[in-house]
XYZ file of C-alpha atoms in Angstrom:
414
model
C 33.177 14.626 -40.235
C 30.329 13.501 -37.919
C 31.042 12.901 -34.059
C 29.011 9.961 -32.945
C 27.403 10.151 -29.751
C 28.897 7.810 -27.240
C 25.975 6.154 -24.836
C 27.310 4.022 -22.325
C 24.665 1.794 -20.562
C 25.443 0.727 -17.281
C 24.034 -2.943 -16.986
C 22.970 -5.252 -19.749
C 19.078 -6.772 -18.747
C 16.230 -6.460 -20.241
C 15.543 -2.526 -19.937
C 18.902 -1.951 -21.329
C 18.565 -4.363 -24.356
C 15.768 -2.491 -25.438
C 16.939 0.510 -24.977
C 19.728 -0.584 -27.080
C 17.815 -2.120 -30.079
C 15.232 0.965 -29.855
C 18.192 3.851 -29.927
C 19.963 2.189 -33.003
C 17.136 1.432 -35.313
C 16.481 4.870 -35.732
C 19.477 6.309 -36.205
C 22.702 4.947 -38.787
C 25.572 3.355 -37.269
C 27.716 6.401 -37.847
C 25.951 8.479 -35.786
C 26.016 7.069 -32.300
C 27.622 4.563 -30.290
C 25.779 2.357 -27.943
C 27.725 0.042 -25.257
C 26.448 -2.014 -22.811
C 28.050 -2.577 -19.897
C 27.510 -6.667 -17.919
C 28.487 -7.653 -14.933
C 27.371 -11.340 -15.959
C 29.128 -13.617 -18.209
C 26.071 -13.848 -20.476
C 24.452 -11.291 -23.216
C 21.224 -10.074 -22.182
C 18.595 -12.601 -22.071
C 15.033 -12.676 -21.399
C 14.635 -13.040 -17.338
C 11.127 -13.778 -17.103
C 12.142 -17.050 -18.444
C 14.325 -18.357 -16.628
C 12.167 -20.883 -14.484
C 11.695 -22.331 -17.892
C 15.512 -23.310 -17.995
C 15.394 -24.931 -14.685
C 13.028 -27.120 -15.699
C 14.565 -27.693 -18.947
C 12.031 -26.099 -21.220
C 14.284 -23.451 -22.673
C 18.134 -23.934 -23.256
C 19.735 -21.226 -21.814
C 20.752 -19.557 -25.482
C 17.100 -19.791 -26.215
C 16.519 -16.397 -23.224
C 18.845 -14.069 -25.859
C 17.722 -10.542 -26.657
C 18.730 -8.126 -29.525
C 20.335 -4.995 -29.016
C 20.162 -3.918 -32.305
C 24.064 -3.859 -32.594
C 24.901 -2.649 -29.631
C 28.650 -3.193 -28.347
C 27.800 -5.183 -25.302
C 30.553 -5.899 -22.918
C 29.529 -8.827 -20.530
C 32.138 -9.800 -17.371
C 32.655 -5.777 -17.459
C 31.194 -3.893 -13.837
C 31.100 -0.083 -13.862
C 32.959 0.456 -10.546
C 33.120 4.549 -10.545
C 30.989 7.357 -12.351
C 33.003 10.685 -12.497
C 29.609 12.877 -13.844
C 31.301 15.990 -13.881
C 34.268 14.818 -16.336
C 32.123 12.568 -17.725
C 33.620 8.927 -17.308
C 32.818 6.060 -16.337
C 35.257 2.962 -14.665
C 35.722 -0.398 -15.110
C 36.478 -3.348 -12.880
C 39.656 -3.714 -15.374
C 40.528 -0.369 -14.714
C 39.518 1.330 -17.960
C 38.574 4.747 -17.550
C 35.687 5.380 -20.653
C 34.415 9.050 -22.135
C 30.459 9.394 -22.342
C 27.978 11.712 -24.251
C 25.255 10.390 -22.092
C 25.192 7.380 -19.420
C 22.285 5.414 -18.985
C 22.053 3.464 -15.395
C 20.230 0.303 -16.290
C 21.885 -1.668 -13.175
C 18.179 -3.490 -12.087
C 18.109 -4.787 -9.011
C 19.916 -7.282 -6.413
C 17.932 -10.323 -4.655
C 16.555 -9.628 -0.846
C 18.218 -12.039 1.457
C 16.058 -12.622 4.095
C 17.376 -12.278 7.751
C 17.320 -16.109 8.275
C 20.065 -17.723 10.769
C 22.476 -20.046 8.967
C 21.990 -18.845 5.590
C 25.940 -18.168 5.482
C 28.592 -20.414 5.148
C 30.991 -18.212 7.758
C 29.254 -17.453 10.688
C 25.279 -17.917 9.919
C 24.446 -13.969 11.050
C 23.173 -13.578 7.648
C 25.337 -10.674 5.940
C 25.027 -10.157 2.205
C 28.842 -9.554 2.021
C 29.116 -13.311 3.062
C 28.914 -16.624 0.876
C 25.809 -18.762 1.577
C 25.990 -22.339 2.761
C 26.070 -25.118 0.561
C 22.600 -25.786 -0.523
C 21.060 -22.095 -0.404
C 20.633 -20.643 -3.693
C 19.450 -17.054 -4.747
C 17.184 -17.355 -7.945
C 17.881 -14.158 -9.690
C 20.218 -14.318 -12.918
C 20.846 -17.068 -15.470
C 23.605 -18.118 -13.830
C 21.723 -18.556 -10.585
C 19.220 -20.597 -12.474
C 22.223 -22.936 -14.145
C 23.761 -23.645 -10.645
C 20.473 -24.489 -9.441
C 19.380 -26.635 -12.222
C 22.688 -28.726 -11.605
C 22.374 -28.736 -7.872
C 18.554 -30.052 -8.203
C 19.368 -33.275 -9.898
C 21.354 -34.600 -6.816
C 18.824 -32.825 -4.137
C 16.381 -34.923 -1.758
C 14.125 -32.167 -1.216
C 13.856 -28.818 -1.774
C 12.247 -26.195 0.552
C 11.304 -22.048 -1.387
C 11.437 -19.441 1.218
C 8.791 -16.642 -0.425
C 5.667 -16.968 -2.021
C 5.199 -14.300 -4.531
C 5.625 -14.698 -8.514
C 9.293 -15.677 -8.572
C 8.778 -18.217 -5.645
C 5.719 -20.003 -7.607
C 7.490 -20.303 -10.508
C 10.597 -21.424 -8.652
C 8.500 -24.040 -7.131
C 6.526 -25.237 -10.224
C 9.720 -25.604 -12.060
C 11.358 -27.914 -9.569
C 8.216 -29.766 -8.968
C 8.118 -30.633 -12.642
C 11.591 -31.988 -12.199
C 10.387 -34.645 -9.688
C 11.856 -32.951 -6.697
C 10.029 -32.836 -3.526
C 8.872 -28.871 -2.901
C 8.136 -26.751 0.223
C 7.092 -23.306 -0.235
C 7.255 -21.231 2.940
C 5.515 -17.700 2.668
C 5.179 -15.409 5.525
C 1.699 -13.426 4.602
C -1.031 -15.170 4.846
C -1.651 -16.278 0.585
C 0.580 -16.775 -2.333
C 1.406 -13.656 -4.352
C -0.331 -11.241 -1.753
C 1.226 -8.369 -3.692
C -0.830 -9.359 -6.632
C -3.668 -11.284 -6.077
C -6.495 -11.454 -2.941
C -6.913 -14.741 -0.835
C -9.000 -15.968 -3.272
C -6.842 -15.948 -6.329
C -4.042 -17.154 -4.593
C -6.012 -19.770 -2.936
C -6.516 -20.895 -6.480
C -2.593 -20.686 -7.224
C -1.994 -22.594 -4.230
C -4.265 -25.788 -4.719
C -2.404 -25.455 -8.605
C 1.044 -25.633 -6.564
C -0.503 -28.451 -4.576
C -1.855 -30.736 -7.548
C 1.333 -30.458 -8.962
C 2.823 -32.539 -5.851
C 3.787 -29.328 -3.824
C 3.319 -28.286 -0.075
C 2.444 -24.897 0.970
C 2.584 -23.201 4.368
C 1.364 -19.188 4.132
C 1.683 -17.666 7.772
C 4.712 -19.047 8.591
C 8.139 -17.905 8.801
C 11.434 -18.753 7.951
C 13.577 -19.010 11.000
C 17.027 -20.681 10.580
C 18.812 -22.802 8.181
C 19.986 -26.101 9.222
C 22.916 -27.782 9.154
C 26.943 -26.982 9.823
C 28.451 -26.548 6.288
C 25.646 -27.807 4.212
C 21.882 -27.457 4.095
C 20.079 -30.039 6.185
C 16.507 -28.725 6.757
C 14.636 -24.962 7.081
C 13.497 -24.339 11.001
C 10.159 -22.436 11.050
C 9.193 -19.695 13.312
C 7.062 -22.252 15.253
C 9.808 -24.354 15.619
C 8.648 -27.115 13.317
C 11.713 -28.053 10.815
C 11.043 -28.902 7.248
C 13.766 -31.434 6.118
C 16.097 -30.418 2.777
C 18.896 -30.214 1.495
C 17.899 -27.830 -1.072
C 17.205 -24.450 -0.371
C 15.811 -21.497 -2.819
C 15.265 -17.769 -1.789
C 12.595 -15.798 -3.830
C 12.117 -12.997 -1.174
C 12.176 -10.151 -3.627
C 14.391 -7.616 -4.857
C 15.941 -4.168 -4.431
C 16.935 -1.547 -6.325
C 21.084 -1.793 -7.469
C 21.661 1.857 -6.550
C 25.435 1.930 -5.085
C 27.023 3.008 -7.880
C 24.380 5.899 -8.423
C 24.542 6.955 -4.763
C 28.759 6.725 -4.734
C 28.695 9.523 -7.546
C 26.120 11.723 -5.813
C 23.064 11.036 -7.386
C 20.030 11.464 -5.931
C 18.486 7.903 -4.572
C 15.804 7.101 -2.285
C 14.317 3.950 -2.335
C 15.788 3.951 -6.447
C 17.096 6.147 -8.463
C 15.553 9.128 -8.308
C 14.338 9.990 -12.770
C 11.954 12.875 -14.110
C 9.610 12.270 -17.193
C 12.418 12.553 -19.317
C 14.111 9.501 -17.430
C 16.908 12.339 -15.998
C 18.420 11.308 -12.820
C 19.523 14.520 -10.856
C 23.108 14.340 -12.678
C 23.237 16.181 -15.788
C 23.467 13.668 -19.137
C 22.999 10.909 -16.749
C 19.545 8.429 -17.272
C 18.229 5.809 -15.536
C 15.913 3.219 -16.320
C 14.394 -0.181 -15.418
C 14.007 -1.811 -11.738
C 16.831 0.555 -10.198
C 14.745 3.600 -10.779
C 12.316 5.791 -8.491
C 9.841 7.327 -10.764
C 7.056 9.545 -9.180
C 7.612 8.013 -6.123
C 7.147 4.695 -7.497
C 9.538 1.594 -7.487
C 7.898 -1.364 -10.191
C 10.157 -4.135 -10.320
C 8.209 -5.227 -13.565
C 8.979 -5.659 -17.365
C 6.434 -3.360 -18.988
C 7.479 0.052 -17.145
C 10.963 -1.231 -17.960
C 10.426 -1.652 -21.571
C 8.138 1.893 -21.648
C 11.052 3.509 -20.286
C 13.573 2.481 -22.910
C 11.383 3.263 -25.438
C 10.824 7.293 -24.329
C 14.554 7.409 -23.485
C 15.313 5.823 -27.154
C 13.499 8.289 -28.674
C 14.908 11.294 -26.653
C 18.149 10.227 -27.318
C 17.848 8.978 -30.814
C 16.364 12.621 -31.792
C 13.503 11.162 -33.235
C 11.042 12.145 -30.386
C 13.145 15.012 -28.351
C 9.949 15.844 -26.472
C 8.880 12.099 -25.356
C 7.920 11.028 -21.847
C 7.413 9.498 -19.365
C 4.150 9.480 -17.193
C 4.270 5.771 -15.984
C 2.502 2.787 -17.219
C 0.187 0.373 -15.346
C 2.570 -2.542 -15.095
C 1.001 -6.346 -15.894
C 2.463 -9.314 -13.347
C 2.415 -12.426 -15.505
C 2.962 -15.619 -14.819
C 3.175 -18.657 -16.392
C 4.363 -21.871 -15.342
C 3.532 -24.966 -17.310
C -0.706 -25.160 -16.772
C -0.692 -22.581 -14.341
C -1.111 -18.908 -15.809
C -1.656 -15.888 -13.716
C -1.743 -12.035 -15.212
C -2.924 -9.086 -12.351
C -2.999 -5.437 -12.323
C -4.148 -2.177 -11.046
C -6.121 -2.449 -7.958
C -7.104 -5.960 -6.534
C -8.741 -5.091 -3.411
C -11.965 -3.818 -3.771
C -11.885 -1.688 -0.761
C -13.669 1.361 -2.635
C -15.216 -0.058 -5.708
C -17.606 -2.946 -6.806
C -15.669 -6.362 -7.890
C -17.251 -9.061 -10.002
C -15.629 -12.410 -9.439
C -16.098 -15.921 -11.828
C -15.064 -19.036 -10.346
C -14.541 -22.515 -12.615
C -13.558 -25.436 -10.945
C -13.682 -27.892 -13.861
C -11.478 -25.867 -16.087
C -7.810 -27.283 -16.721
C -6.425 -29.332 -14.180
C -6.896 -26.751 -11.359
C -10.014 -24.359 -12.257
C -10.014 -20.932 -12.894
C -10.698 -17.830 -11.063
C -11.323 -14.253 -12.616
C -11.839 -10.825 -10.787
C -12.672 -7.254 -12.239
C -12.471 -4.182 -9.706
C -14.508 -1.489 -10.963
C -14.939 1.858 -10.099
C -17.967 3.768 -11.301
C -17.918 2.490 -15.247
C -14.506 2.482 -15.125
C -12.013 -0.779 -14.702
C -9.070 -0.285 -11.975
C -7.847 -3.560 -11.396
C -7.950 -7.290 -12.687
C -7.243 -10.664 -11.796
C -6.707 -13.885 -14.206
C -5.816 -16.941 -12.869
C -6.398 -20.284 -15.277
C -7.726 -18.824 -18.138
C -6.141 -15.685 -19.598
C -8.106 -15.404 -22.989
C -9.263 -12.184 -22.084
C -6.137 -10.500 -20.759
C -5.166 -8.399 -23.724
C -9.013 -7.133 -23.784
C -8.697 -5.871 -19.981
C -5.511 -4.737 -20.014
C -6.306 -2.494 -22.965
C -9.876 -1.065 -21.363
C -7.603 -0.389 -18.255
C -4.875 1.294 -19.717
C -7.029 3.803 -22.201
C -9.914 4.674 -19.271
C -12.304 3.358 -21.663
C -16.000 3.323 -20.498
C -16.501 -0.581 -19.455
C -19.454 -2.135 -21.035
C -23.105 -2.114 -20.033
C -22.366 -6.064 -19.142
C -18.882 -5.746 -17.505
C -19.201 -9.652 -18.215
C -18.230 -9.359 -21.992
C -15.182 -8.187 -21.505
C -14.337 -12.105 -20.073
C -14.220 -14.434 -23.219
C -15.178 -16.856 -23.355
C -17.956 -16.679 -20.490
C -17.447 -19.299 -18.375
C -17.834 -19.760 -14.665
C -20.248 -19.005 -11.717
C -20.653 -15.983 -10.470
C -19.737 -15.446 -6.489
């Protein structure tokens, strides 16, 4: 009689649905059992989309993933991880045998150290509830709660800038809500774009009836027991009732450090996805990998699929090396894909410019180094993002004019 290998996957997002679906094509039910493990009430769904349900252009349904299968147990947090016995248990106090555990638990919102943001007493502690009015924008059902709360809001005031606070703001612009975005560097999405690319993002925010203030700071939240306006660091206060947090995330390592696995800024995996636990994995925006934390879908999804294949037998000598992870975003007319190196510190950069394309031009940026491409910016048009991304990825030789790899050629060049 065959034993199937039990794989428990602790956390059901995106790295862990495909993980799922990848493991169990390859190999006959009989032969292995996958379960994922949810702290939310929902089945994994597609996260990347969910400023598409705020503004009502998905239903929430519509963000569903496969997992191939998979027994997925939403409501269900892994509270304890015995590695030596090998069990795992749950928040309804079921201890569960593994073959191999996969740590797939992503990563929590950053809640800025803002005065007020509580409902208890304002010193901003994550342990505490927030005050009526401040939302995190991180999982579906953030997103729902949102959604609902918009329809009665006045105004609405984003506290960061980067790709989850544009498309936050684009999304509840396009519901006819009054939007402030307050970012503390000095352009939109400095992470992944220069000044000039997010200048371009900005006057797109702008057009679409939004107000931006880069360089400025977040100081308190007004108002007793509900939201009444956001105090800046220069002590101007931005009236609201409506308050959104996009200030990043961090890596959901608790459970991995409580069983004494090895976590610095994530948790710590080798090229095989191994976390310093024997037959325990980790993959997705709670791991450290190399040194490197990504926070993005396609090392995510690269992950899965080397840990599938290790673990499905089909590829017992797959790794993983890293991939050159894509930001992407797209929000209604406003598209933005970035990558590798954006500064060009220490290489030559070609830049095209279009101010009469779409609503809000276009702006395009290739960092080069020798005849090699390290880095890329779309904003506007992104016809020729699956052409870059490929050059960049294989180290291809760029063409004698680096200008065909945009298409179609458009633009002036600065």
């Amino acid at each position: 009689m065959t034993v199937r290998t039990r794989v428990a996957v602790v956390g059901a997002g995106m790295a862990a649905a495909r993980l799922a679906r990848q493991t169990l094509v390859q190999l006959p039910p009989e032969a292995i059992d996958v379960t994922l493990y949810g702290h939310e009430p929902h089945a994994p769904y597609n996260r990347a989309l969910l400023a598409g349900v705020l503004d009502g252009r998905y239903a929430p349904e519509a963000l569903a993933l496969p997992t191939g299968g998979a027994t997925v147990r939403t409501g269900t947090e892994v509270v304890a991880v015995d590695t030596g016995a090998r069990t795992l248990r749950t928040d309804l106090g079921e201890s569960v045998r593994y073959d191999a555990l996969v740590l797939a638990t992503g990563a929590n919102p950053v809640l800025p150290p803002i005065r007020g943001l509580h409902a208890t007493d304002g010193h901003g502690s994550n342990g505490r509830e927030l005050k009526e009015g401040v939302h995190a924008f991180r999982t579906l059902a953030d997103c729902v709660r949102l959604a609902e709360a918009a329809r009665d809001a006045r105004r609405a005031v984003v506290v960061g800038g980067g790709v989850l606070g544009v498309s936050a703001a684009r999304s509840l612009a396009a519901l006819g809500l009054p939007v402030e975005v307050v970012h503390q560097a000095p352009h939109l999405m400095e992470r992944h774009l220069d000044d000039e690319a997010g200048a371009t993002v900005r006057r797109a925010l702008e057009g679409m009836g939004a107000a931006v203030y880069t360089g400025n700071r977040a100081r308190a939240v007004e108002g007793d027991t509900a939201v009444t306006g956001v105090r800046l660091a220069n002590g101007h206060v931005l009236d609201c009732d409506l308050v959104v947090l996009t200030c990043g995330v961090r890596p959901r390592t608790g459970l991995a450090r409580a069983a004494g696995i090895e976590v610095r800024r994530g948790i710590v995996v080798d090229d095989t996805l191994a976390t310093s636990a024997p037959g325990v994995y980790a993959i997705g925006d709670c791991t450290e990998h190399r040194g490197a934390v990504h926070g993005l879908t396609g090392p995510g999804w690269a992950q899965a699929d080397v840990l599938a294949a290790r673990l499905s037998g089909t590829d017992p000598d797959a790794t993983y090396t890293g991939v050159h992870g894509v930001a992407r975003l797209t929000a209604g007319a406003l598209e933005v894909a970035a990558f590798g190196e954006v500064a060009d510190t220490d290489g030559d950069a070609l830049r095209l410019a279009d101010g009469t394309r779409g609503a809000y031009g276009s702006y395009k940026k290739l960092v080069m180094r020798g005849d090699r491409l390290v880095g890329a910016i779309l904003v506007g048009d992104l016809a020729a993002v699956g052409e870059l991304t490929r050059t960049y990825e294989r180290g291809e030789p760029l063409p004698s004019r680096p200008l065909d790899l945009f298409s179609p050629l458009e633009g002036a060049v600065l």
